[in-house]
Tab-separated table of C-alpha atoms and ligand atoms in Angstrom:
chain	number	residue	atom	x	y	z
A	1	UNK	CA	-107.588	174.792	57.081
A	2	UNK	CA	-103.949	175.120	56.218
A	3	UNK	CA	-101.585	172.672	57.789
A	4	UNK	CA	-99.339	173.909	60.653
A	5	UNK	CA	-95.774	172.672	60.897
A	6	UNK	CA	-95.116	171.232	64.387
A	7	UNK	CA	-91.629	172.733	64.618
A	8	UNK	CA	-93.143	176.183	64.113
A	9	UNK	CA	-95.954	175.630	66.664
A	10	UNK	CA	-93.488	174.583	69.241
A	11	UNK	CA	-91.075	177.437	68.527
A	12	UNK	CA	-93.680	180.270	68.478
A	13	UNK	CA	-96.867	179.032	70.051
A	14	UNK	CA	-99.809	181.334	69.602
A	15	UNK	CA	-101.820	179.939	72.471
A	16	UNK	CA	-105.606	180.132	72.053
A	17	UNK	CA	-105.628	179.842	68.261
A	18	UNK	CA	-107.104	177.046	66.149
A	19	UNK	CA	-104.447	174.904	64.440
A	20	UNK	CA	-104.310	171.945	62.048
A	21	UNK	CA	-101.440	169.376	62.281
A	22	UNK	CA	-100.756	166.201	60.253
A	23	UNK	CA	-98.354	163.516	61.153
A	24	UNK	CA	-97.619	160.052	62.413
A	25	UNK	CA	-98.549	158.756	65.854
A	26	UNK	CA	-95.505	157.913	68.002
A	27	UNK	CA	-97.374	156.797	71.162
A	28	UNK	CA	-100.871	156.776	72.470
A	29	UNK	CA	-101.647	156.524	76.184
A	30	UNK	CA	-104.504	157.432	78.504
A	31	UNK	CA	-107.678	155.870	79.876
A	32	UNK	CA	-111.362	155.559	78.974
A	33	UNK	CA	-112.015	159.252	79.145
A	34	UNK	CA	-108.857	160.876	77.799
A	35	UNK	CA	-106.202	160.002	75.272
A	36	UNK	CA	-102.725	161.636	74.970
A	37	UNK	CA	-101.206	161.199	71.489
A	38	UNK	CA	-97.626	162.111	70.714
A	39	UNK	CA	-97.603	163.226	67.114
A	40	UNK	CA	-94.518	163.820	64.891
A	41	UNK	CA	-94.510	165.338	61.488
A	42	UNK	CA	-90.794	165.199	60.745
A	43	UNK	CA	-90.146	168.879	61.088
A	44	UNK	CA	-88.496	168.390	64.512
A	45	UNK	CA	-87.271	165.735	66.815
A	46	UNK	CA	-90.009	166.928	69.279
A	47	UNK	CA	-93.548	165.578	69.262
A	48	UNK	CA	-96.644	167.602	69.893
A	49	UNK	CA	-99.059	166.275	72.437
A	50	UNK	CA	-102.701	165.969	71.324
A	51	UNK	CA	-105.231	165.738	74.131
A	52	UNK	CA	-108.405	163.971	73.176
A	53	UNK	CA	-111.569	164.136	75.302
A	54	UNK	CA	-112.810	160.676	74.201
A	55	UNK	CA	-116.567	160.842	74.966
A	56	UNK	CA	-116.834	163.670	72.434
A	57	UNK	CA	-115.694	161.483	69.595
A	58	UNK	CA	-116.693	158.299	67.857
A	59	UNK	CA	-114.527	156.003	70.058
A	60	UNK	CA	-114.717	153.035	67.729
A	61	UNK	CA	-113.210	155.155	64.880
A	62	UNK	CA	-110.478	156.443	67.212
A	63	UNK	CA	-109.363	152.906	67.957
A	64	UNK	CA	-107.499	153.248	64.700
A	65	UNK	CA	-105.185	155.626	66.333
A	66	UNK	CA	-102.251	153.493	67.279
A	67	UNK	CA	-98.434	153.818	66.907
A	68	UNK	CA	-97.500	154.376	63.277
A	69	UNK	CA	-100.973	155.641	62.158
A	70	UNK	CA	-101.130	158.860	60.173
A	71	UNK	CA	-103.695	161.372	61.266
A	72	UNK	CA	-105.001	164.988	60.865
A	73	UNK	CA	-106.000	166.899	63.935
A	74	UNK	CA	-107.770	170.120	64.097
A	75	UNK	CA	-107.967	171.753	67.488
A	76	UNK	CA	-106.929	174.554	69.867
A	77	UNK	CA	-103.286	175.276	70.683
A	78	UNK	CA	-102.998	175.707	74.463
A	79	UNK	CA	-100.204	176.125	76.955
A	80	UNK	CA	-99.246	172.717	78.334
A	81	UNK	CA	-99.214	171.996	82.039
A	82	UNK	CA	-97.311	168.733	81.524
A	83	UNK	CA	-93.646	168.475	81.835
A	84	UNK	CA	-91.243	168.624	78.898
A	85	UNK	CA	-93.501	170.450	76.436
A	86	UNK	CA	-94.632	174.036	76.045
A	87	UNK	CA	-97.660	173.586	73.935
A	88	UNK	CA	-100.361	170.965	73.299
A	89	UNK	CA	-103.423	170.674	71.102
A	90	UNK	CA	-106.948	170.073	72.399
A	91	UNK	CA	-108.535	168.050	69.577
A	92	UNK	CA	-111.777	169.179	67.952
A	93	UNK	CA	-111.723	166.997	64.877
A	94	UNK	CA	-109.644	163.996	64.019
A	95	UNK	CA	-109.255	162.197	60.629
A	96	UNK	CA	-107.328	159.048	60.197
A	97	UNK	CA	-105.389	158.971	56.951
A	98	UNK	CA	-103.908	155.520	57.465
A	99	UNK	CA	-103.920	153.038	60.200
A	100	UNK	CA	-100.942	150.771	61.192
A	101	UNK	CA	-101.943	147.348	62.469
A	102	UNK	CA	-100.257	147.048	65.956
A	103	UNK	CA	-99.748	143.348	65.347
A	104	UNK	CA	-97.789	143.972	62.101
A	105	UNK	CA	-96.207	147.450	62.353
A	106	UNK	CA	-92.382	146.791	62.771
A	107	UNK	CA	-91.811	149.935	64.817
A	108	UNK	CA	-94.400	149.057	67.453
A	109	UNK	CA	-91.929	148.944	70.346
A	110	UNK	CA	-89.294	151.543	71.143
A	111	UNK	CA	-85.484	151.196	71.202
A	112	UNK	CA	-84.826	148.925	68.329
A	113	UNK	CA	-81.167	148.199	67.502
A	114	UNK	CA	-79.507	150.058	64.582
A	115	UNK	CA	-78.878	146.573	62.943
A	116	UNK	CA	-82.595	145.774	63.043
A	117	UNK	CA	-83.521	149.234	61.666
A	118	UNK	CA	-81.149	148.687	58.743
A	119	UNK	CA	-83.270	145.750	57.797
A	120	UNK	CA	-86.309	148.011	57.627
A	121	UNK	CA	-84.627	150.976	55.974
A	122	UNK	CA	-87.906	151.834	54.245
A	123	UNK	CA	-89.435	152.667	57.652
A	124	UNK	CA	-86.466	153.871	59.807
A	125	UNK	CA	-86.900	157.626	58.821
A	126	UNK	CA	-89.877	157.393	61.225
A	127	UNK	CA	-87.655	156.918	64.219
A	128	UNK	CA	-86.170	159.765	66.279
A	129	UNK	CA	-82.553	158.744	65.427
A	130	UNK	CA	-83.056	158.645	61.630
A	131	UNK	CA	-85.287	161.700	61.599
A	132	UNK	CA	-82.394	163.554	63.267
A	133	UNK	CA	-79.774	162.098	60.970
A	134	UNK	CA	-81.655	162.918	57.764
A	135	UNK	CA	-82.556	166.434	58.836
A	136	UNK	CA	-78.804	166.966	59.587
A	137	UNK	CA	-77.999	165.399	56.134
A	138	UNK	CA	-80.213	168.055	54.488
A	139	UNK	CA	-78.729	170.965	56.318
A	140	UNK	CA	-75.259	169.800	55.760
A	141	UNK	CA	-75.870	169.561	52.000
A	142	UNK	CA	-77.263	173.044	52.029
A	143	UNK	CA	-74.291	174.421	54.112
A	144	UNK	CA	-71.841	173.043	51.533
A	145	UNK	CA	-73.563	174.682	48.637
A	146	UNK	CA	-73.892	177.926	50.631
A	147	UNK	CA	-70.181	177.847	51.526
A	148	UNK	CA	-68.909	177.415	47.977
A	149	UNK	CA	-71.469	179.862	46.583
A	150	UNK	CA	-70.297	182.563	48.948
A	151	UNK	CA	-66.644	181.793	48.055
A	152	UNK	CA	-67.440	182.431	44.416
A	153	UNK	CA	-67.225	178.750	43.274
A	154	UNK	CA	-69.450	177.404	40.569
A	155	UNK	CA	-71.416	174.169	40.992
A	156	UNK	CA	-70.189	172.121	38.055
A	157	UNK	CA	-72.052	168.961	37.040
A	158	UNK	CA	-69.819	166.165	36.043
A	159	UNK	CA	-71.089	162.990	34.357
A	160	UNK	CA	-72.180	159.855	36.223
A	161	UNK	CA	-71.452	157.609	33.243
A	162	UNK	CA	-67.884	157.862	32.109
A	163	UNK	CA	-65.435	156.004	29.975
A	164	UNK	CA	-62.476	156.697	32.219
A	165	UNK	CA	-61.181	155.499	35.595
A	166	UNK	CA	-60.344	158.665	37.453
A	167	UNK	CA	-58.649	157.016	40.359
A	168	UNK	CA	-56.998	154.274	38.327
A	169	UNK	CA	-58.062	151.781	40.982
A	170	UNK	CA	-60.156	149.710	38.636
A	171	UNK	CA	-63.097	149.097	40.993
A	172	UNK	CA	-65.931	150.281	38.781
A	173	UNK	CA	-69.489	149.315	38.039
A	174	UNK	CA	-69.990	148.638	34.354
A	175	UNK	CA	-72.695	150.385	32.507
A	176	UNK	CA	-74.015	148.319	29.548
A	177	UNK	CA	-77.004	147.365	27.586
A	178	UNK	CA	-75.301	144.342	26.052
A	179	UNK	CA	-77.161	141.014	26.586
A	180	UNK	CA	-75.307	139.332	29.546
A	181	UNK	CA	-76.245	135.852	28.292
A	182	UNK	CA	-75.203	136.523	24.746
A	183	UNK	CA	-72.532	139.173	24.538
A	184	UNK	CA	-71.397	140.150	21.006
A	185	UNK	CA	-67.720	139.232	20.482
A	186	UNK	CA	-64.993	140.675	18.355
A	187	UNK	CA	-62.933	138.514	15.955
A	188	UNK	CA	-60.385	138.185	18.720
A	189	UNK	CA	-63.004	136.714	21.110
A	190	UNK	CA	-63.309	139.818	23.352
A	191	UNK	CA	-66.567	141.526	24.231
A	192	UNK	CA	-67.455	143.891	21.443
A	193	UNK	CA	-68.254	147.132	23.162
A	194	UNK	CA	-68.559	148.977	19.888
A	195	UNK	CA	-72.012	147.453	19.734
A	196	UNK	CA	-72.883	148.755	23.231
A	197	UNK	CA	-75.082	151.879	23.875
A	198	UNK	CA	-72.167	154.381	23.776
A	199	UNK	CA	-70.083	152.400	21.373
A	200	UNK	CA	-67.445	151.933	23.998
A	201	UNK	CA	-66.840	150.436	27.421
A	202	UNK	CA	-68.473	152.668	30.126
A	203	UNK	CA	-68.852	152.667	33.799
A	204	UNK	CA	-70.225	154.621	36.727
A	205	UNK	CA	-67.932	157.339	37.888
A	206	UNK	CA	-65.555	156.940	40.924
A	207	UNK	CA	-64.891	160.663	40.992
A	208	UNK	CA	-65.788	163.858	39.153
A	209	UNK	CA	-62.339	165.285	39.576
A	210	UNK	CA	-60.975	164.921	36.024
A	211	UNK	CA	-63.892	166.754	34.534
A	212	UNK	CA	-63.874	169.150	37.439
A	213	UNK	CA	-60.344	170.091	36.487
A	214	UNK	CA	-61.591	171.110	33.028
A	215	UNK	CA	-64.134	173.270	34.700
A	216	UNK	CA	-61.504	174.989	36.927
A	217	UNK	CA	-59.347	175.634	33.852
A	218	UNK	CA	-62.172	177.924	32.547
A	219	UNK	CA	-64.287	179.043	35.466
A	220	UNK	CA	-61.495	179.384	38.063
A	221	UNK	CA	-63.154	177.738	41.007
A	222	UNK	CA	-65.697	174.918	40.692
A	223	UNK	CA	-67.052	172.259	42.882
A	224	UNK	CA	-68.971	169.038	42.243
A	225	UNK	CA	-71.412	167.333	44.625
A	226	UNK	CA	-72.796	164.118	43.411
A	227	UNK	CA	-72.976	160.373	43.872
A	228	UNK	CA	-69.851	158.293	43.215
A	229	UNK	CA	-69.634	154.549	42.809
A	230	UNK	CA	-66.935	152.186	43.867
A	231	UNK	CA	-67.149	148.401	43.453
A	232	UNK	CA	-64.543	147.682	46.044
A	233	UNK	CA	-65.422	144.761	48.253
A	234	UNK	CA	-64.781	146.675	51.510
A	235	UNK	CA	-67.282	145.645	54.128
A	236	UNK	CA	-66.285	148.260	56.717
A	237	UNK	CA	-68.191	150.826	58.773
A	238	UNK	CA	-66.661	153.518	56.627
A	239	UNK	CA	-67.180	152.311	52.997
A	240	UNK	CA	-70.205	152.453	50.745
A	241	UNK	CA	-70.484	151.228	47.130
A	242	UNK	CA	-72.540	154.427	46.422
A	243	UNK	CA	-71.538	157.506	48.268
A	244	UNK	CA	-71.679	161.284	47.742
A	245	UNK	CA	-68.627	163.336	47.182
A	246	UNK	CA	-67.851	167.003	47.122
A	247	UNK	CA	-64.948	167.948	44.931
A	248	UNK	CA	-63.763	171.475	44.732
A	249	UNK	CA	-61.095	172.235	42.077
A	250	UNK	CA	-59.335	175.617	41.855
A	251	UNK	CA	-57.038	177.206	39.298
A	252	UNK	CA	-53.919	178.870	40.631
A	253	UNK	CA	-54.087	177.083	43.987
A	254	UNK	CA	-51.093	175.281	45.347
A	255	UNK	CA	-51.267	172.520	47.915
A	256	UNK	CA	-51.042	175.010	50.825
A	257	UNK	CA	-53.977	176.961	49.493
A	258	UNK	CA	-55.773	173.645	49.031
A	259	UNK	CA	-55.174	172.739	52.692
A	260	UNK	CA	-56.353	176.184	53.907
A	261	UNK	CA	-59.552	175.831	51.859
A	262	UNK	CA	-60.176	172.356	53.223
A	263	UNK	CA	-59.806	173.355	56.868
A	264	UNK	CA	-61.900	176.537	56.478
A	265	UNK	CA	-64.581	174.677	54.573
A	266	UNK	CA	-64.893	171.866	57.135
A	267	UNK	CA	-65.017	174.341	60.073
A	268	UNK	CA	-67.647	176.493	58.391
A	269	UNK	CA	-70.014	173.748	57.447
A	270	UNK	CA	-69.736	172.022	60.825
A	271	UNK	CA	-70.446	175.250	62.556
A	272	UNK	CA	-73.477	175.928	60.384
A	273	UNK	CA	-75.047	172.568	61.120
A	274	UNK	CA	-74.254	172.873	64.888
A	275	UNK	CA	-76.172	176.094	64.828
A	276	UNK	CA	-79.084	174.907	62.640
A	277	UNK	CA	-79.502	171.427	64.092
A	278	UNK	CA	-79.088	171.968	67.788
A	279	UNK	CA	-81.937	169.766	68.940
A	280	UNK	CA	-80.966	166.900	66.607
A	281	UNK	CA	-77.274	166.966	67.588
A	282	UNK	CA	-78.208	167.202	71.295
A	283	UNK	CA	-80.465	164.166	70.920
A	284	UNK	CA	-77.690	162.123	69.152
A	285	UNK	CA	-75.191	163.304	71.762
A	286	UNK	CA	-77.313	162.104	74.628
A	287	UNK	CA	-78.434	158.923	72.936
A	288	UNK	CA	-75.243	157.481	71.273
A	289	UNK	CA	-72.078	159.434	71.823
A	290	UNK	CA	-71.879	161.751	74.843
A	291	UNK	CA	-68.579	163.252	73.602
A	292	UNK	CA	-70.056	164.329	70.236
A	293	UNK	CA	-70.656	167.976	70.925
A	294	UNK	CA	-67.315	168.298	72.666
A	295	UNK	CA	-65.615	166.713	69.695
A	296	UNK	CA	-67.313	168.990	67.257
A	297	UNK	CA	-66.379	172.078	69.288
A	298	UNK	CA	-62.818	170.866	69.538
A	299	UNK	CA	-62.459	170.672	65.724
A	300	UNK	CA	-63.822	174.232	65.297
A	301	UNK	CA	-61.485	175.706	67.941
A	302	UNK	CA	-58.241	174.061	66.996
A	303	UNK	CA	-55.898	174.568	64.079
A	304	UNK	CA	-55.352	171.335	62.139
A	305	UNK	CA	-51.803	169.932	62.459
A	306	UNK	CA	-49.929	169.733	59.106
A	307	UNK	CA	-47.215	167.142	58.613
A	308	UNK	CA	-45.641	165.138	55.881
A	309	UNK	CA	-46.143	161.481	55.293
A	310	UNK	CA	-42.367	160.880	56.129
A	311	UNK	CA	-42.802	162.612	59.556
A	312	UNK	CA	-45.976	160.648	60.209
A	313	UNK	CA	-44.240	157.337	59.421
A	314	UNK	CA	-41.379	158.313	61.913
A	315	UNK	CA	-43.937	158.999	64.659
A	316	UNK	CA	-45.760	155.745	64.026
A	317	UNK	CA	-42.444	153.764	63.958
A	318	UNK	CA	-41.394	155.371	67.275
A	319	UNK	CA	-44.756	154.880	68.922
A	320	UNK	CA	-43.953	151.374	70.188
A	321	UNK	CA	-47.452	150.437	69.266
A	322	UNK	CA	-48.244	147.076	67.627
A	323	UNK	CA	-50.396	147.686	64.558
A	324	UNK	CA	-52.277	145.076	62.651
A	325	UNK	CA	-50.770	146.412	59.424
A	326	UNK	CA	-46.978	146.986	59.435
A	327	UNK	CA	-45.616	150.529	59.362
A	328	UNK	CA	-42.713	151.373	56.996
A	329	UNK	CA	-41.906	154.097	54.537
A	330	UNK	CA	-43.927	153.372	51.405
A	331	UNK	CA	-46.789	151.648	53.197
A	332	UNK	CA	-50.355	152.894	52.596
A	333	UNK	CA	-51.770	154.181	55.847
A	334	UNK	CA	-54.560	152.177	57.350
A	335	UNK	CA	-57.316	153.600	59.422
A	336	UNK	CA	-55.551	152.332	62.688
A	337	UNK	CA	-52.468	154.392	61.797
A	338	UNK	CA	-54.477	157.530	60.997
A	339	UNK	CA	-56.442	157.294	64.163
A	340	UNK	CA	-53.353	156.682	66.244
A	341	UNK	CA	-51.908	160.045	64.999
A	342	UNK	CA	-55.128	161.923	65.340
A	343	UNK	CA	-56.604	160.457	68.539
A	344	UNK	CA	-53.485	159.601	70.510
A	345	UNK	CA	-50.474	161.400	69.318
A	346	UNK	CA	-51.685	164.874	68.296
A	347	UNK	CA	-55.243	164.699	69.675
A	348	UNK	CA	-56.179	166.985	66.819
A	349	UNK	CA	-57.251	166.757	63.162
A	350	UNK	CA	-54.210	166.265	60.960
A	351	UNK	CA	-53.483	167.112	57.319
A	352	UNK	CA	-50.890	164.778	55.964
A	353	UNK	CA	-49.023	165.688	52.831
A	354	UNK	CA	-46.304	164.513	50.400
A	355	UNK	CA	-46.999	160.792	50.072
A	356	UNK	CA	-44.907	158.227	48.146
A	357	UNK	CA	-46.050	158.379	44.531
A	358	UNK	CA	-46.598	154.577	44.452
A	359	UNK	CA	-49.600	154.835	46.801
A	360	UNK	CA	-51.324	157.794	45.208
A	361	UNK	CA	-53.089	158.535	41.902
A	362	UNK	CA	-51.299	159.349	38.648
A	363	UNK	CA	-52.512	162.982	38.527
A	364	UNK	CA	-50.812	164.261	41.668
A	365	UNK	CA	-48.007	166.856	41.242
A	366	UNK	CA	-44.629	165.318	41.444
A	367	UNK	CA	-42.174	166.622	43.947
A	368	UNK	CA	-38.496	167.264	42.991
A	369	UNK	CA	-37.257	164.349	45.159
A	370	UNK	CA	-38.621	161.943	42.456
A	371	UNK	CA	-40.241	159.890	45.231
A	372	UNK	CA	-43.221	161.787	46.680
A	373	UNK	CA	-46.202	163.680	45.340
A	374	UNK	CA	-48.127	166.728	46.595
A	375	UNK	CA	-51.129	164.930	47.915
A	376	UNK	CA	-52.927	165.873	51.053
A	377	UNK	CA	-55.288	163.875	53.256
A	378	UNK	CA	-57.303	165.305	56.137
A	379	UNK	CA	-57.564	162.866	58.964
A	380	UNK	CA	-60.321	163.200	61.566
A	381	UNK	CA	-60.933	161.650	65.040
A	382	UNK	CA	-63.038	158.483	65.014
A	383	UNK	CA	-63.062	158.510	61.151
A	384	UNK	CA	-59.559	158.555	59.771
A	385	UNK	CA	-59.444	159.907	56.226
A	386	UNK	CA	-62.248	162.271	55.498
A	387	UNK	CA	-60.680	164.226	52.695
A	388	UNK	CA	-58.233	163.248	50.030
A	389	UNK	CA	-56.765	165.764	47.571
A	390	UNK	CA	-53.728	167.177	45.905
A	391	UNK	CA	-52.098	169.775	43.774
A	392	UNK	CA	-52.330	168.466	40.222
A	393	UNK	CA	-49.431	167.690	37.842
A	394	UNK	CA	-49.803	170.576	35.394
A	395	UNK	CA	-46.837	169.568	33.212
A	396	UNK	CA	-47.763	167.616	30.126
A	397	UNK	CA	-44.510	165.553	29.906
A	398	UNK	CA	-44.395	164.614	33.564
A	399	UNK	CA	-48.074	163.610	33.546
A	400	UNK	CA	-47.600	161.534	30.366
A	401	UNK	CA	-44.522	159.871	31.832
A	402	UNK	CA	-46.373	158.870	34.931
A	403	UNK	CA	-49.268	157.485	33.024
A	404	UNK	CA	-46.837	155.406	30.942
A	405	UNK	CA	-45.023	154.193	34.068
A	406	UNK	CA	-48.386	153.005	35.334
A	407	UNK	CA	-49.315	151.428	32.022
A	408	UNK	CA	-52.361	153.618	31.753
A	409	UNK	CA	-54.128	153.823	28.414
A	410	UNK	CA	-54.211	157.214	26.850
A	411	UNK	CA	-57.159	156.092	24.810
A	412	UNK	CA	-59.789	157.018	27.451
A	413	UNK	CA	-57.845	159.945	28.936
A	414	UNK	CA	-56.446	161.771	25.891
A	415	UNK	CA	-58.792	164.759	26.563
A	416	UNK	CA	-57.442	165.118	30.080
A	417	UNK	CA	-53.911	165.288	28.772
A	418	UNK	CA	-55.009	168.022	26.303
A	419	UNK	CA	-55.689	170.307	29.197
A	420	UNK	CA	-51.913	170.372	29.893
A	421	UNK	CA	-51.288	171.313	26.339
A	422	UNK	CA	-53.638	174.362	26.021
A	423	UNK	CA	-53.218	176.911	28.716
A	424	UNK	CA	-52.213	174.678	31.525
A	425	UNK	CA	-51.938	176.263	34.951
A	426	UNK	CA	-51.137	175.223	38.486
A	427	UNK	CA	-54.279	173.950	40.230
A	428	UNK	CA	-55.390	171.833	43.172
A	429	UNK	CA	-58.474	170.297	44.669
A	430	UNK	CA	-59.795	167.684	46.975
A	431	UNK	CA	-62.631	165.271	47.551
A	432	UNK	CA	-64.697	165.130	50.753
A	433	UNK	CA	-66.649	161.968	51.443
A	434	UNK	CA	-70.082	163.361	52.430
A	435	UNK	CA	-71.017	160.352	54.480
A	436	UNK	CA	-67.697	160.369	56.331
A	437	UNK	CA	-68.420	163.939	57.355
A	438	UNK	CA	-71.953	162.835	58.320
A	439	UNK	CA	-70.458	160.174	60.567
A	440	UNK	CA	-68.376	162.846	62.261
A	441	UNK	CA	-71.178	165.345	62.784
A	442	UNK	CA	-73.837	162.765	63.883
A	443	UNK	CA	-71.513	160.650	66.034
A	444	UNK	CA	-73.023	157.556	64.358
A	445	UNK	CA	-70.548	154.757	64.040
A	446	UNK	CA	-71.641	152.927	60.886
A	447	UNK	CA	-71.771	154.649	57.471
A	448	UNK	CA	-74.883	152.543	56.686
A	449	UNK	CA	-76.745	154.749	59.196
A	450	UNK	CA	-76.129	158.152	57.660
A	451	UNK	CA	-77.469	157.601	54.153
A	452	UNK	CA	-81.173	156.720	53.568
A	453	UNK	CA	-80.580	153.685	51.423
A	454	UNK	CA	-77.071	152.245	51.860
A	455	UNK	CA	-75.469	150.386	49.023
A	456	UNK	CA	-72.928	147.800	50.243
A	457	UNK	CA	-71.712	144.401	49.020
A	458	UNK	CA	-74.696	142.043	48.777
A	459	UNK	CA	-77.151	144.702	49.864
A	460	UNK	CA	-79.391	146.814	47.636
A	461	UNK	CA	-82.968	145.715	48.366
A	462	UNK	CA	-84.440	149.123	49.037
B	1	LIG	O1	-59.262	159.759	48.430
B	1	LIG	P1	-60.286	159.582	47.341
B	1	LIG	O2	-60.317	158.332	46.563
B	1	LIG	O3	-60.004	160.807	46.320
B	1	LIG	C1	-60.609	161.045	45.139
B	1	LIG	O4	-61.505	160.430	44.661
B	1	LIG	C2	-60.116	162.304	44.494
B	1	LIG	N1	-60.517	162.234	43.021
B	1	LIG	C3	-60.622	163.500	45.197
B	1	LIG	C4	-60.108	164.805	44.573
B	1	LIG	O5	-58.996	165.118	44.740
B	1	LIG	N2	-60.944	165.563	43.847
B	1	LIG	O6	-61.786	159.896	47.873
B	1	LIG	C5	-62.032	161.135	48.496
B	1	LIG	C6	-62.918	160.940	49.738
B	1	LIG	C7	-62.131	160.122	50.797
B	1	LIG	O7	-61.270	160.889	51.521
B	1	LIG	C8	-63.325	159.573	51.638
B	1	LIG	O8	-63.767	160.538	52.510
B	1	LIG	C9	-64.379	159.396	50.586
B	1	LIG	O9	-64.043	160.165	49.448
B	1	LIG	N3	-64.529	157.974	50.161
B	1	LIG	C10	-65.499	157.138	50.538
B	1	LIG	N4	-66.577	157.380	51.335
B	1	LIG	C11	-67.418	156.316	51.509
B	1	LIG	N5	-67.261	155.072	50.905
B	1	LIG	C12	-66.213	154.887	50.069
B	1	LIG	N6	-66.091	153.633	49.466
B	1	LIG	C13	-65.257	155.856	49.889
B	1	LIG	N7	-64.151	155.976	49.149
B	1	LIG	C14	-63.700	157.256	49.315
B	2	LIG	MG1	-57.974	158.698	49.497
C-alpha cells in the first residue's frame, strides 16, 4: 500500500479509509491492553496518534516500539475523541523497520537544551524544534528563488573555488592538493603554487559578487544563492565559517533602487514563509520567543528607515549610551550600535548608507565628497546587519585608483577591471546572509541552530 503523508492525513482526513504511515516514534504510553503511539514522519510538527489493541498483536515483537524507533503502520483512519488531535489510526498491521535501544538513544527524554542538541547534530532533526527550523529553511529557500524568478532575475552560478578575494578581507580557506608536509618551493623559498592543481593559489569563495557583476553586465538582473566560506575567528552567535548567501546584482540600478529591492525582497519572502509555515512558526513563537510573530508582522507593516552613516553616528553620539566599542565618525559599527538604532532609537528596520570608504570594500561607488562610498546595510531587530550591499564603482580609473590605494594586486582581479573597460554601466547589488534571515524568521538566538551542520572554529565533526 502506498505511504500516506501525515501532514496530508491531518489536513484532509478521510475518516473510515485504510491508510499506511511510516515514521519515527516520539512517545509510547498506555497499559497492558492498549498502546498509544505518537508518530512523526517529518511532514509536520504534529504527530499522528496510533492506537494499538495489544492482545491482537505479537506483544513481544511490539516491545521494540520505543521512542526513536522507526515503524510502518497500516490501519484505519478514524475521528479522534482525544483532545488536541482530529484524526488517529487504529492499527491493523505494524512493522518495525528499526529499533532504538531506550538505554542508548540520546533523545530518550524530552526538553534537551539547544547546547546538548548541537553535540548530537546528526540526530537533532528528529526533535520538534529542528524539524520546524529545517522545514522553514526549505520554504525560505524556495521563496527566494520564487521571488527572483517572478522579478525576471536569472539564477547565476558563481564558482566556489576562486583565485580572488572578493571582500579583500583576507580570511579565506585555501584550496590545495600540495603536500602539507613537503610543499614545493620556488627559488625564492616561497610555496610554489604553480605546481598546485590549478597552477595558482586558490581558495574557497567569500562571495559570488564579482562574478555576479559579470552576469549582470550581460543578463541584466542575476542572483546567486550558494555557500560562502570565511575563515574569520569570530565565535559569535551570528557568524558561521560556512554560510549561505543570496546576492542579486542588477544593471542600471542605483543605490536607491537597490534599497527598494532589498526591502521588497525581505518583506515578500518573510510573508511567504509566514503563510506556508504557520504551525512551525507558531510552535517556535510559543516555545522560544513569544514576540516572534509580532516582530515578523511589524517588519512587514512598516517602511524601513533610511539614513546615512553620518546621521547614524550623530544619533549614537547623542544617545548618552555607554557602548563597549567607542563611537566616532570613521568607526566600523558593531552589533551593539546597530541594535541600539534599530531596537531603541527607531524601533524599526534601518537601511544605513554612505559609509566611510575606509571601512568598506574597494568596489563600492565613490561619492563626490571623497570620503564616503555608496554602500548600504540593512539592519534588523535582534540581528543587526542582515544585508550588506552597494552601488558599484563603474568607472575604470576610480576603481583602479582605489585598488592601488589599498595595495590590491591586479593579478587576480584583472578580469574584473576589464568589465569597466567594455560596456561598463551603473549597477548595484547586495548580499543577504541566509542564516541571519533564518535567525530572524525562526526567533532562534544562535546561528548554529538554523543550519543542519554548522561550521564554526574548532567544530566540523558532522
Ligand atoms: O557584508 P558582506 O560581507 O557583503 C558581501 O559579501 C558583499 N559581496 C555582498 C554583495 O554586495 N553582493 O556579507 C553580506 C551578508 C552580511 O550582511 C551578513 O548577513 C552575511 O552576509 N554574513 C554572514 N553570515 C553568517 N556568518 C558570517 N561569517 C557572515 N559574514 C557575512
Ligand atoms: Mg557587511
